[in-house]
Short mmCIF file of C-alpha atoms and ligand atoms in Angstrom, two decimals:
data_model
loop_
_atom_site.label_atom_id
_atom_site.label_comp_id
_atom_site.label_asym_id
_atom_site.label_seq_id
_atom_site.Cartn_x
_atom_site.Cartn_y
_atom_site.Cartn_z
CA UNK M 1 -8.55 3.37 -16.38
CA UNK M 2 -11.51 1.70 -14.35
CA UNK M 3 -11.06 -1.42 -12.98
CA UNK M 4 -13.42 -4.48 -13.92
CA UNK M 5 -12.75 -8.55 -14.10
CA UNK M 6 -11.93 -8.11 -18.24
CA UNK M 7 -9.32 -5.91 -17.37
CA UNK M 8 -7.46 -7.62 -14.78
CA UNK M 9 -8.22 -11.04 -16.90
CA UNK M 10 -6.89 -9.40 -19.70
CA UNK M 11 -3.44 -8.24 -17.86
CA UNK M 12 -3.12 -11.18 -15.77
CA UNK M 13 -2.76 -13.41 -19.20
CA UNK M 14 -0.11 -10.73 -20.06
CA UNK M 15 1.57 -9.86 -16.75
CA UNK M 16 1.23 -13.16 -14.68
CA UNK M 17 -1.24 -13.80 -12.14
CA UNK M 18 -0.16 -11.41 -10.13
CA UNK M 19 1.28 -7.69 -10.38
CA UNK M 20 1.40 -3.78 -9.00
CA UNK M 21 -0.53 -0.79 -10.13
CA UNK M 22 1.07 2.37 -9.62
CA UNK M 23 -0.11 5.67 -10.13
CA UNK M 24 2.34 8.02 -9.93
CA UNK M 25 -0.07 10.97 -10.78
CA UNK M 26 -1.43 10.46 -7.74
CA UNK M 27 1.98 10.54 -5.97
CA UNK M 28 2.93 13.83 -7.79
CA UNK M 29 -0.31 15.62 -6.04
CA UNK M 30 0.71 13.89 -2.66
CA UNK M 31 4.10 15.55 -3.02
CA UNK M 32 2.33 18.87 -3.83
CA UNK M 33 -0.17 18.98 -1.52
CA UNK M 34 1.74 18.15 1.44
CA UNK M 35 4.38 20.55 0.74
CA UNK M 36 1.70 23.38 0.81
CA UNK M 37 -0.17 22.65 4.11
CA UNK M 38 3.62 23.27 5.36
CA UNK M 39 4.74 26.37 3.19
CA UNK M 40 1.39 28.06 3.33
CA UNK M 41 2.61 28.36 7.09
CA UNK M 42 6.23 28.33 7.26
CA UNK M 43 7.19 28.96 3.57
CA UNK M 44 11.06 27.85 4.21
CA UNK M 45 9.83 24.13 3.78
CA UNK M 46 11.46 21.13 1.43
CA UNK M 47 11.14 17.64 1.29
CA UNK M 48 13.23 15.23 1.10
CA UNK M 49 11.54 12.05 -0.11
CA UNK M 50 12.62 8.83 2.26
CA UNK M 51 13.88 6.32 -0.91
CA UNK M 52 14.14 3.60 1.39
CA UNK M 53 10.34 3.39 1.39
CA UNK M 54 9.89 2.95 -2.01
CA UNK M 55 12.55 3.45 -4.81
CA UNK M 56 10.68 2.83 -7.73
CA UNK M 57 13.06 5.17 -10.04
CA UNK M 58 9.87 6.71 -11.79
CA UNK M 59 8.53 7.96 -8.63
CA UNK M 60 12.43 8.86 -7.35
CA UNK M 61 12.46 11.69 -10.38
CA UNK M 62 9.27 13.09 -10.01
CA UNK M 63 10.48 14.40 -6.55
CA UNK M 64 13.72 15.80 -8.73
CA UNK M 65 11.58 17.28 -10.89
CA UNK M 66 9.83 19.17 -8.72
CA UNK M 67 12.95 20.40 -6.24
CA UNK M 68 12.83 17.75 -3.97
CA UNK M 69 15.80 16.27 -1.91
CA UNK M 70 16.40 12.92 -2.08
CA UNK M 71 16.70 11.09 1.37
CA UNK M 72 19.18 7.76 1.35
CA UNK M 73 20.28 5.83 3.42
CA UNK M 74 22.50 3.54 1.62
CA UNK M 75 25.44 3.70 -0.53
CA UNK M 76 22.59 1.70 -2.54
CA UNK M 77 20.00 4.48 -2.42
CA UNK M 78 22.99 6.86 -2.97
CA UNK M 79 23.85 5.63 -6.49
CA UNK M 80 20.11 5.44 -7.97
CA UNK M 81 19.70 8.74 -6.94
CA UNK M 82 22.86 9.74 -8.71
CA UNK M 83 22.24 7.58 -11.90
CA UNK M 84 18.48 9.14 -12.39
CA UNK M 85 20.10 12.94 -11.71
CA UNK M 86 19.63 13.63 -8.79
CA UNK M 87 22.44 16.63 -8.21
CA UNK M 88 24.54 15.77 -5.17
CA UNK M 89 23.90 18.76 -3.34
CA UNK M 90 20.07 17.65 -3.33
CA UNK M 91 20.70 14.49 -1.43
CA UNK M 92 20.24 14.36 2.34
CA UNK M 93 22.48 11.11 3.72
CA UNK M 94 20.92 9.71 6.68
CA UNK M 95 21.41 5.80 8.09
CA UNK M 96 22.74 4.20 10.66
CA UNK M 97 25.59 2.71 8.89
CA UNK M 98 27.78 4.40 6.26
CA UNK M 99 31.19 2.48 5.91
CA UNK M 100 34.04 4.86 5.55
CA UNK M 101 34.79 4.41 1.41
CA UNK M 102 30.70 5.42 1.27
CA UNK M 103 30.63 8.31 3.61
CA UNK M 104 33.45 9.53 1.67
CA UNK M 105 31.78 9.58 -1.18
CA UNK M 106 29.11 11.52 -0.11
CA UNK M 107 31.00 13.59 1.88
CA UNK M 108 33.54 14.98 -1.41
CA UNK M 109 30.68 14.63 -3.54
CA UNK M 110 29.41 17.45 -1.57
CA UNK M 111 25.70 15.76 -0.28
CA UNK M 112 24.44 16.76 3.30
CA UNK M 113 25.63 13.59 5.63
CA UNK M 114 23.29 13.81 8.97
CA UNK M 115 26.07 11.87 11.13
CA UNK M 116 24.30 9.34 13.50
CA UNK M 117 27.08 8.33 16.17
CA UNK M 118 30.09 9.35 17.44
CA UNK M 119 31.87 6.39 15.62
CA UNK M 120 31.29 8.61 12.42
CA UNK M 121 31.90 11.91 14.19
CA UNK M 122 35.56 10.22 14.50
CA UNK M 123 35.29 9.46 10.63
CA UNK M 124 34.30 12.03 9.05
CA UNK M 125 37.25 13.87 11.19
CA UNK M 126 39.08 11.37 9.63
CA UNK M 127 38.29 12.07 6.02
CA UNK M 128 38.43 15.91 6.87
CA UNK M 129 41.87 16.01 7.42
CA UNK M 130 42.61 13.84 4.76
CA UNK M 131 41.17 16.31 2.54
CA UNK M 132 41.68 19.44 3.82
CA UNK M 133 40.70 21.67 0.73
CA UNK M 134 37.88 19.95 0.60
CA UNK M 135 34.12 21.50 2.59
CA UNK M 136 32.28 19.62 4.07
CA UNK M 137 28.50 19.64 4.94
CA UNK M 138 27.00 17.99 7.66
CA UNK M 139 24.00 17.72 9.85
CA UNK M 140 23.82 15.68 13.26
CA UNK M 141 20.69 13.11 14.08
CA UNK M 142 19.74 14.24 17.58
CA UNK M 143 18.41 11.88 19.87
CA UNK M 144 15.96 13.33 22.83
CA UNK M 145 13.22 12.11 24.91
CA UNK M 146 9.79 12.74 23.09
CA UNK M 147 7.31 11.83 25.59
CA UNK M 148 6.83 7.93 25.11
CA UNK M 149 7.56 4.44 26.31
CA UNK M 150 10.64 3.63 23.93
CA UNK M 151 13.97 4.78 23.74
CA UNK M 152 15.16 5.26 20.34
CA UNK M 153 18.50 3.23 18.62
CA UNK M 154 19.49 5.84 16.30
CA UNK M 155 21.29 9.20 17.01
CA UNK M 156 23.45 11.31 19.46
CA UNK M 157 22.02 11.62 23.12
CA UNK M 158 21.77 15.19 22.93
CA UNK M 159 20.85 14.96 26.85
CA UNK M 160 24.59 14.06 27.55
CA UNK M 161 27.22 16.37 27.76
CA UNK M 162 29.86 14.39 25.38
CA UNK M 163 27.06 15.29 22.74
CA UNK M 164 27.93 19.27 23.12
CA UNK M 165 31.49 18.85 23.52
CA UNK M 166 31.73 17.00 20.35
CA UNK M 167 29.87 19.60 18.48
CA UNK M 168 32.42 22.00 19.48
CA UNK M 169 34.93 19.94 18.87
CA UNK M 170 33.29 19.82 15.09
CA UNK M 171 32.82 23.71 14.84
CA UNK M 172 37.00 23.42 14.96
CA UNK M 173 37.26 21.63 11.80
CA UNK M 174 38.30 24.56 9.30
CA UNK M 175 36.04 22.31 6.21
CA UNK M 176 33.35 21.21 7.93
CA UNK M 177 30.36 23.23 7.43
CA UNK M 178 27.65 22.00 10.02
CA UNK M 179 24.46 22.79 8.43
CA UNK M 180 21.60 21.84 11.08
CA UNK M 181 20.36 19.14 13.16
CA UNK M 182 17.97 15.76 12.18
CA UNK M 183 15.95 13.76 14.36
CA UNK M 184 13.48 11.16 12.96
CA UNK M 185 11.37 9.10 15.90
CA UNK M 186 8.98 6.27 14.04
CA UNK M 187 5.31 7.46 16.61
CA UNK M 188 2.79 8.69 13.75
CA UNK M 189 0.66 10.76 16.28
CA UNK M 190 0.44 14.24 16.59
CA UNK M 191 1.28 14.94 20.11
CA UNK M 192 4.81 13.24 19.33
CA UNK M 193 5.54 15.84 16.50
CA UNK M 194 4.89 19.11 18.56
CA UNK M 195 6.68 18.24 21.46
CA UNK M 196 9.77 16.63 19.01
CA UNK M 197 9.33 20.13 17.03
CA UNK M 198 9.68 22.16 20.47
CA UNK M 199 12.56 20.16 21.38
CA UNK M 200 14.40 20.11 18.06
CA UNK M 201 13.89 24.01 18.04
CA UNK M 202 15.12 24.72 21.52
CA UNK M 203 18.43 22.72 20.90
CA UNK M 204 18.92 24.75 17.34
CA UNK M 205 18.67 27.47 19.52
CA UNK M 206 21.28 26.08 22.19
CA UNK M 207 23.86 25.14 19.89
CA UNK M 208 24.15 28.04 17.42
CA UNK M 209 24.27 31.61 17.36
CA UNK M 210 22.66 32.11 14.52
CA UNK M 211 19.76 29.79 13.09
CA UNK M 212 21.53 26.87 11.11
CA UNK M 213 20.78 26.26 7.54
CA UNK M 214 17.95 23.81 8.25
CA UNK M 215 16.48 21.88 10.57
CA UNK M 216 15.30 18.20 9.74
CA UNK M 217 12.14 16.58 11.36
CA UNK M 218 12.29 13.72 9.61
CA UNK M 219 9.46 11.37 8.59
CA UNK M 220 6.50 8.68 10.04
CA UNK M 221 3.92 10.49 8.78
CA UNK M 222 0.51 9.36 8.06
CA UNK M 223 -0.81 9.06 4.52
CA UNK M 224 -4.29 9.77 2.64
CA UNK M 225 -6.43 6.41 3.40
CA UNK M 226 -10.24 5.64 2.53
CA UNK M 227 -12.15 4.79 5.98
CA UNK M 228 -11.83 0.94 5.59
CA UNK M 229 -8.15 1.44 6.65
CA UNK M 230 -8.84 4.72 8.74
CA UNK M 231 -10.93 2.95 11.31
CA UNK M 232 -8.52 0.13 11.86
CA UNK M 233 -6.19 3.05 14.00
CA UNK M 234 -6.60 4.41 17.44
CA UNK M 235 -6.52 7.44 15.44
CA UNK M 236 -5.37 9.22 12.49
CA UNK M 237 -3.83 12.32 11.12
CA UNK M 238 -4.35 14.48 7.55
CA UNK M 239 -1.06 16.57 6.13
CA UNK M 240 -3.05 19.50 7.66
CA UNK M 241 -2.38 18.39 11.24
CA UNK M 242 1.06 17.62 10.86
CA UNK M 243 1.76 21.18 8.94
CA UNK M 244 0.02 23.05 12.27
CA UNK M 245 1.96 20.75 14.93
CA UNK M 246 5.41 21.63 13.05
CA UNK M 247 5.18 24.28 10.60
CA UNK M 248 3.50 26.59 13.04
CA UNK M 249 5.81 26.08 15.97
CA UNK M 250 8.67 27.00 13.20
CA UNK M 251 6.97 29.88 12.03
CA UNK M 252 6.31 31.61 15.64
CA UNK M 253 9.83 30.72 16.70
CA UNK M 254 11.52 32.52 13.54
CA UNK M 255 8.93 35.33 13.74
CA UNK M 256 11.86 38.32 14.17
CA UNK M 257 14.42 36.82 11.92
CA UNK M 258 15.11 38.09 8.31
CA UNK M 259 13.70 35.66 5.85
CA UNK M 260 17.16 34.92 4.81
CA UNK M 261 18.27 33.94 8.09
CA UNK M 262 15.30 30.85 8.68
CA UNK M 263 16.34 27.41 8.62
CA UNK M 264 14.66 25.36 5.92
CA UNK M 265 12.09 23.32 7.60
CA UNK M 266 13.34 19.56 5.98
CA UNK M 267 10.75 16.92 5.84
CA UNK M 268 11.44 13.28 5.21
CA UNK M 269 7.93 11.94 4.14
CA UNK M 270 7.49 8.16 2.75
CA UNK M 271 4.39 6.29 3.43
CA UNK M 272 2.76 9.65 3.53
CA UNK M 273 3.27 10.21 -0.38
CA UNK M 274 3.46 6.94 -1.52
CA UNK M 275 1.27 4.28 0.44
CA UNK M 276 -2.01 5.63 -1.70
CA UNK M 277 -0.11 5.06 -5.00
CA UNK M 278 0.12 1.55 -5.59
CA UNK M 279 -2.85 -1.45 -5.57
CA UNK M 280 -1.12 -4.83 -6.14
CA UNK M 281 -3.49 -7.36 -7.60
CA UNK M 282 -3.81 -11.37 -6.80
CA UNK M 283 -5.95 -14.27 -7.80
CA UNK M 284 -7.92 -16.77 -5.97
CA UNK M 285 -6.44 -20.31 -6.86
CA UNK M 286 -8.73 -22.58 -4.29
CA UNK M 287 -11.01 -21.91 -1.29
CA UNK M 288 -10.83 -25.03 1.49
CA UNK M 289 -12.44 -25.80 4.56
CA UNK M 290 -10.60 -26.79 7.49
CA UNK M 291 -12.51 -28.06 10.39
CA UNK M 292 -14.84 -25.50 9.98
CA UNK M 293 -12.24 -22.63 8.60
CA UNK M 294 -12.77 -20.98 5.29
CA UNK M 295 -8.94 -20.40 4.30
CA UNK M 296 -8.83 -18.87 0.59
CA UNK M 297 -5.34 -19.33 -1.39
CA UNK M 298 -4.27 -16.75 -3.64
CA UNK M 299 -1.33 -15.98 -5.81
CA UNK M 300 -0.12 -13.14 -3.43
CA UNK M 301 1.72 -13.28 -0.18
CA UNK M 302 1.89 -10.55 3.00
CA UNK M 303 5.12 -9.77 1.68
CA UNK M 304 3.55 -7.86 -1.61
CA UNK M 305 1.61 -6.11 0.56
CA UNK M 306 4.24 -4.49 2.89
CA UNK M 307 5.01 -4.13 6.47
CA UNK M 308 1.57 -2.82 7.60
CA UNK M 309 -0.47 -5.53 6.54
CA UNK M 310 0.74 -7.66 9.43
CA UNK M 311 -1.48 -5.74 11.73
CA UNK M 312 -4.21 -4.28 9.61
CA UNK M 313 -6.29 -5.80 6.72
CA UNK M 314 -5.79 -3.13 3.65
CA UNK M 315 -8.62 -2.11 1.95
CA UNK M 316 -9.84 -4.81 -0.65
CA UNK M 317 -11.55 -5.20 -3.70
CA UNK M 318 -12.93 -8.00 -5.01
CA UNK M 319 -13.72 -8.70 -9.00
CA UNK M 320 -15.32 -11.25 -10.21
CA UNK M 321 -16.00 -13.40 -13.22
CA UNK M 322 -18.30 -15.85 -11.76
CA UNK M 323 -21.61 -16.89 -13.50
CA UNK M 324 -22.79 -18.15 -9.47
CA UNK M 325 -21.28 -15.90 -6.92
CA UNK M 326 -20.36 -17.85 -3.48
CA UNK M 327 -20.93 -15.86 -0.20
CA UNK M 328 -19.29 -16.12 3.11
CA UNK M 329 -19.51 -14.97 6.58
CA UNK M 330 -15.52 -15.42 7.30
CA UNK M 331 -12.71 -16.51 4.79
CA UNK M 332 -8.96 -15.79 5.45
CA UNK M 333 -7.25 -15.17 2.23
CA UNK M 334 -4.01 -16.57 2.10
CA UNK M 335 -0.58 -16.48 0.41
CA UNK M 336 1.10 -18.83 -1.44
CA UNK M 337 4.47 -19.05 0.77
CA UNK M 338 5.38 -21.92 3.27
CA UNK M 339 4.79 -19.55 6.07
CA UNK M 340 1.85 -20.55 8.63
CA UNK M 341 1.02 -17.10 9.06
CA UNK M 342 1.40 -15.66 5.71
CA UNK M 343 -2.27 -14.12 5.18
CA UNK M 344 -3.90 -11.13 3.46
CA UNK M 345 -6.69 -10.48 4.65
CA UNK M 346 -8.16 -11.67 7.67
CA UNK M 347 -12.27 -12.28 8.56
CA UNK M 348 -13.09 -11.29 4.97
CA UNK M 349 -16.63 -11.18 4.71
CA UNK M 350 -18.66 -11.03 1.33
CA UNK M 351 -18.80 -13.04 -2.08
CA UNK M 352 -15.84 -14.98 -2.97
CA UNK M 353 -14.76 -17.53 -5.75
CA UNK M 354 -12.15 -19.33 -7.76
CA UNK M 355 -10.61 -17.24 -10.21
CA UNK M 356 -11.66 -13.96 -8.73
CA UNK M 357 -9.19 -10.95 -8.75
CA UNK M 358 -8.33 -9.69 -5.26
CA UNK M 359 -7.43 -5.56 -5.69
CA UNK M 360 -5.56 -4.32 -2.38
CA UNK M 361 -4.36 -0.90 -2.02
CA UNK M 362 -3.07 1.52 -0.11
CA UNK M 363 0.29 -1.18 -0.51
CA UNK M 364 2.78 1.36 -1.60
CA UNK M 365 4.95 1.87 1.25
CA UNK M 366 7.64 -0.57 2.20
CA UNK M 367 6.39 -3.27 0.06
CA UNK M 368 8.07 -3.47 -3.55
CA UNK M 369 11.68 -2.25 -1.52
CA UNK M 370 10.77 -5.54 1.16
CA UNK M 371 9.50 -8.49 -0.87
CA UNK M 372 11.75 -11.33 -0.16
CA UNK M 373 12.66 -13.92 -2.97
CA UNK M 374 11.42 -16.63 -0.68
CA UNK M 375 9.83 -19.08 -2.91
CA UNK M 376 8.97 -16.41 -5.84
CA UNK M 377 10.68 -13.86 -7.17
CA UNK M 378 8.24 -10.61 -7.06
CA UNK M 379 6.18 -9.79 -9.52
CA UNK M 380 5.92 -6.65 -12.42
CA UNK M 381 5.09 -3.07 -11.53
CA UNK M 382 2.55 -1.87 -14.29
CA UNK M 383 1.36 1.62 -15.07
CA UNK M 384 -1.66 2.83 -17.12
CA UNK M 385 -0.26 5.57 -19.63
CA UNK M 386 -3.41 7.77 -20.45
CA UNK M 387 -2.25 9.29 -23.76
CA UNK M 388 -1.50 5.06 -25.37
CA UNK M 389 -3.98 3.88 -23.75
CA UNK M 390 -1.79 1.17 -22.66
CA UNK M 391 0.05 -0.12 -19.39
CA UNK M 392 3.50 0.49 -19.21
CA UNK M 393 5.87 -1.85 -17.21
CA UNK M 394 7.62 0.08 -14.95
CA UNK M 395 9.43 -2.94 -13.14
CA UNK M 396 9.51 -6.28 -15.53
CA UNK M 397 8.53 -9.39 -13.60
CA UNK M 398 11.33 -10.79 -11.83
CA UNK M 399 13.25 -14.21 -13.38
CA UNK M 400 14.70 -17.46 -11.87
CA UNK M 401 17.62 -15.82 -13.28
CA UNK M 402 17.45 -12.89 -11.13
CA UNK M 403 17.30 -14.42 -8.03
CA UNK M 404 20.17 -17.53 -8.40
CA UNK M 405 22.84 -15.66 -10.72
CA UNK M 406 24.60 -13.97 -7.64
CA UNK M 407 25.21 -17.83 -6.14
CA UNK M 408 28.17 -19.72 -8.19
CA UNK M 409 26.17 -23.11 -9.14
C1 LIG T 501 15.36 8.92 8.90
C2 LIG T 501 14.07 8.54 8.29
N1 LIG T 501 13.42 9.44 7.53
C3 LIG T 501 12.24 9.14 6.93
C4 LIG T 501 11.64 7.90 7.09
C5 LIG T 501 10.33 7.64 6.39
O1 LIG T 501 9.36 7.17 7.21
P1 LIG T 501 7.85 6.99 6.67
O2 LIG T 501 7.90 6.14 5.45
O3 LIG T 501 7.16 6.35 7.81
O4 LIG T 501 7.37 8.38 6.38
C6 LIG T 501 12.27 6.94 7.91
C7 LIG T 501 11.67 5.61 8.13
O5 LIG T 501 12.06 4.81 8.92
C8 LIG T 501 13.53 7.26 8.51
O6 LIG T 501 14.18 6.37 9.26
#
């Protein structure tokens, strides 16, 4: 369904003044088409969708659907997965924190737990003797230098030797399986991926004799983006590039093996399927003029928009109803929160007025999972169903209710 002023009039009198688009067609070919830049190279390749970035259930079972792993990290995460169907052995349990009655859940439930410190090394030995008849499966995040200024919080130091005596010290548990190694470093670029792909292979190839059962590069990947967005990075990458930095390194390292013996090549994609899929949608309630600043207020906030938009104006569309268009050479569009620095868009240049509708997209990543309730609750999730002709409400607009029944009053 195109876009126009009557449109978002007529929704916004049904919906609020404010709401998500989602098009989860669009996320279904993001899921396919990044899958086979990888297995037209190195055909062992799943994915295992990062929920954290956006958990919209709908979007959570097309990835079932179509084979995918689910990635959690939270006993949270855990349960939706579980509720929409996700079969336990098709969730990948990764996280910095996993108190013990969680982990063993996952564990007996028979999900693959990538342990990230020793402290769980020591409880998952726990729970493994507890339940002896019980197998296991886990993975380990590995922690290594990739090349840049930061050190990263999560993981096992795989450059220190308490990191290999563990792992033998693992191998001895009679019911615990481990299946392969994780890392996951947040540096988009494409440098960072080959050298973390080289790195991740060479330690597979340190600590067991034969391949493991897969071998987890985790996520940060770069999404599709129109050019508006595009030119606001130092540079950026298609699924194409990432499938030749990793899939291609996998594929010349298993060259001899038997096809049976290859790890699975896990991905943990987020922002790179989603971030295209959803457009949330504001309204101008009053331009001002202070001492010489244009400063627009709308009925949106940065925090509908997700992290990104802190650094970056997303691309924008503006619709308008107005019989006299206003033009400007710089407006900042504002939110409606308390916060000084709460804005949406900054330098906007072009026609703007009361009562226009304000279309950003590209918002799909971190966004509907981040919204605080500070001052609003957030608003619906709507979906344009081509066979009714009608939008569906995927996530109902959020109530007073909602936010204040948890507190005793
Ligand atoms: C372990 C792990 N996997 C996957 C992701 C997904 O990252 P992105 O949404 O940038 O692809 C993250 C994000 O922090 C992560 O920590």
């Amino acid at each position: 369904m195109k876009l126009n002023f009557d449109a978002l009039n007529n929704l916004s009198s049904e919906h609020g003044d404010s709401f998500y688009l989602l098009y989860s067609d669009r996320f279904a070919k993001n899921y396919d088409d990044f899958l086979e830049e990888f297995q037209c190279i190195y055909s062992k390749t799943t994915i295992g969708y990062s929920y954290k970035t956006n958990y919209t259930p709908k979007l959570c079972k097309i990835i079932d659907d179509k084979g995918g792993y689910a990635e959690v990290v939270s006993d949270m995460e855990y349960s939706l997965a579980i509720n929409i169907g996700v079969s336990p052995n098709n969730i990948i349990v990764n996280g910095p924190y996993k108190p013990k009655k969680a982990l063993m859940r996952f564990l007996l439930n028979g999900s693959i737990v990538n342990l990230d410190s020793y402290k769980e090394v020591a409880l998952l030995t726990e729970i493994a003797n507890q339940y002896p008849d019980k197998k296991m499966l886990i993975g380990l995040r590995c922690n290594f230098d990739i090349n840049n200024d930061s050190v990263s919080r999560f993981g096992l130091d795989v450059e220190d030797d308490k990191f290999f005596k563990e792992f033998y010290k693992l191998k001895e548990l009679s019911n615990v399986k481990i299946m392969g190694i994780h890392c996951h470093f947040p540096d988009r670029n494409i440098e960072s991926y080959a050298y973390r792909a080289d790195k991740i292979l060479a330690l597979a190839d340190k600590l067991f004799e034969l391949p493991p059962s897969y071998i987890d590069i985790g996520g940060g990947y770069f999404g599709k983006m129109d050019d508006s967005l595009k030119k606001q990075f130092k540079s950026v990458h298609e699924y194409s590039d990432y499938a030749q930095a990793i899939a291609t390194r996998f594929n010349d390292f298993y060259s001899g093996f038997d096809e049976k013996l290859k790890p699975t090549l896990i991905l943990e994609p987020g922002s790179a399927l989603v971030a295209d899929t959803m457009e949330f949608v504001a309204k101008v309630i009053d331009i001002k003029n202070i001492r010489g600043s244009n400063i627009a207020m709308t009925t949106g906030s940065k925090f509908n928009l997700g992290l990104l938009s802190s650094s970056v104006n997303m691309p924008l569309m503006v619709f308008s109803g107005a019989a006299e268009r206003t033009a400007y050479e710089t407006v900042d569009i504002s939110g409606y929160t308390c916060i000084e620095s709460d804005f949406l868009y900054k330098n906007y240049i072009g026609y703007l007025n009361e009562d226009d509708y304000l279309v950003f997209s590209n918002i799909g990543s971190y966004s509907v999972v981040f919204k605080p309730p500070f001052i609003l609750p957030n608003v619906p999730i709507l979906e344009y169903d081509n066979i009714t002709k009608r939008y569906d409400i995927i996530k109902r607009q959020e109530t007073v209710d909602d936010i204040f029944q948890t507190f005793h009053i």
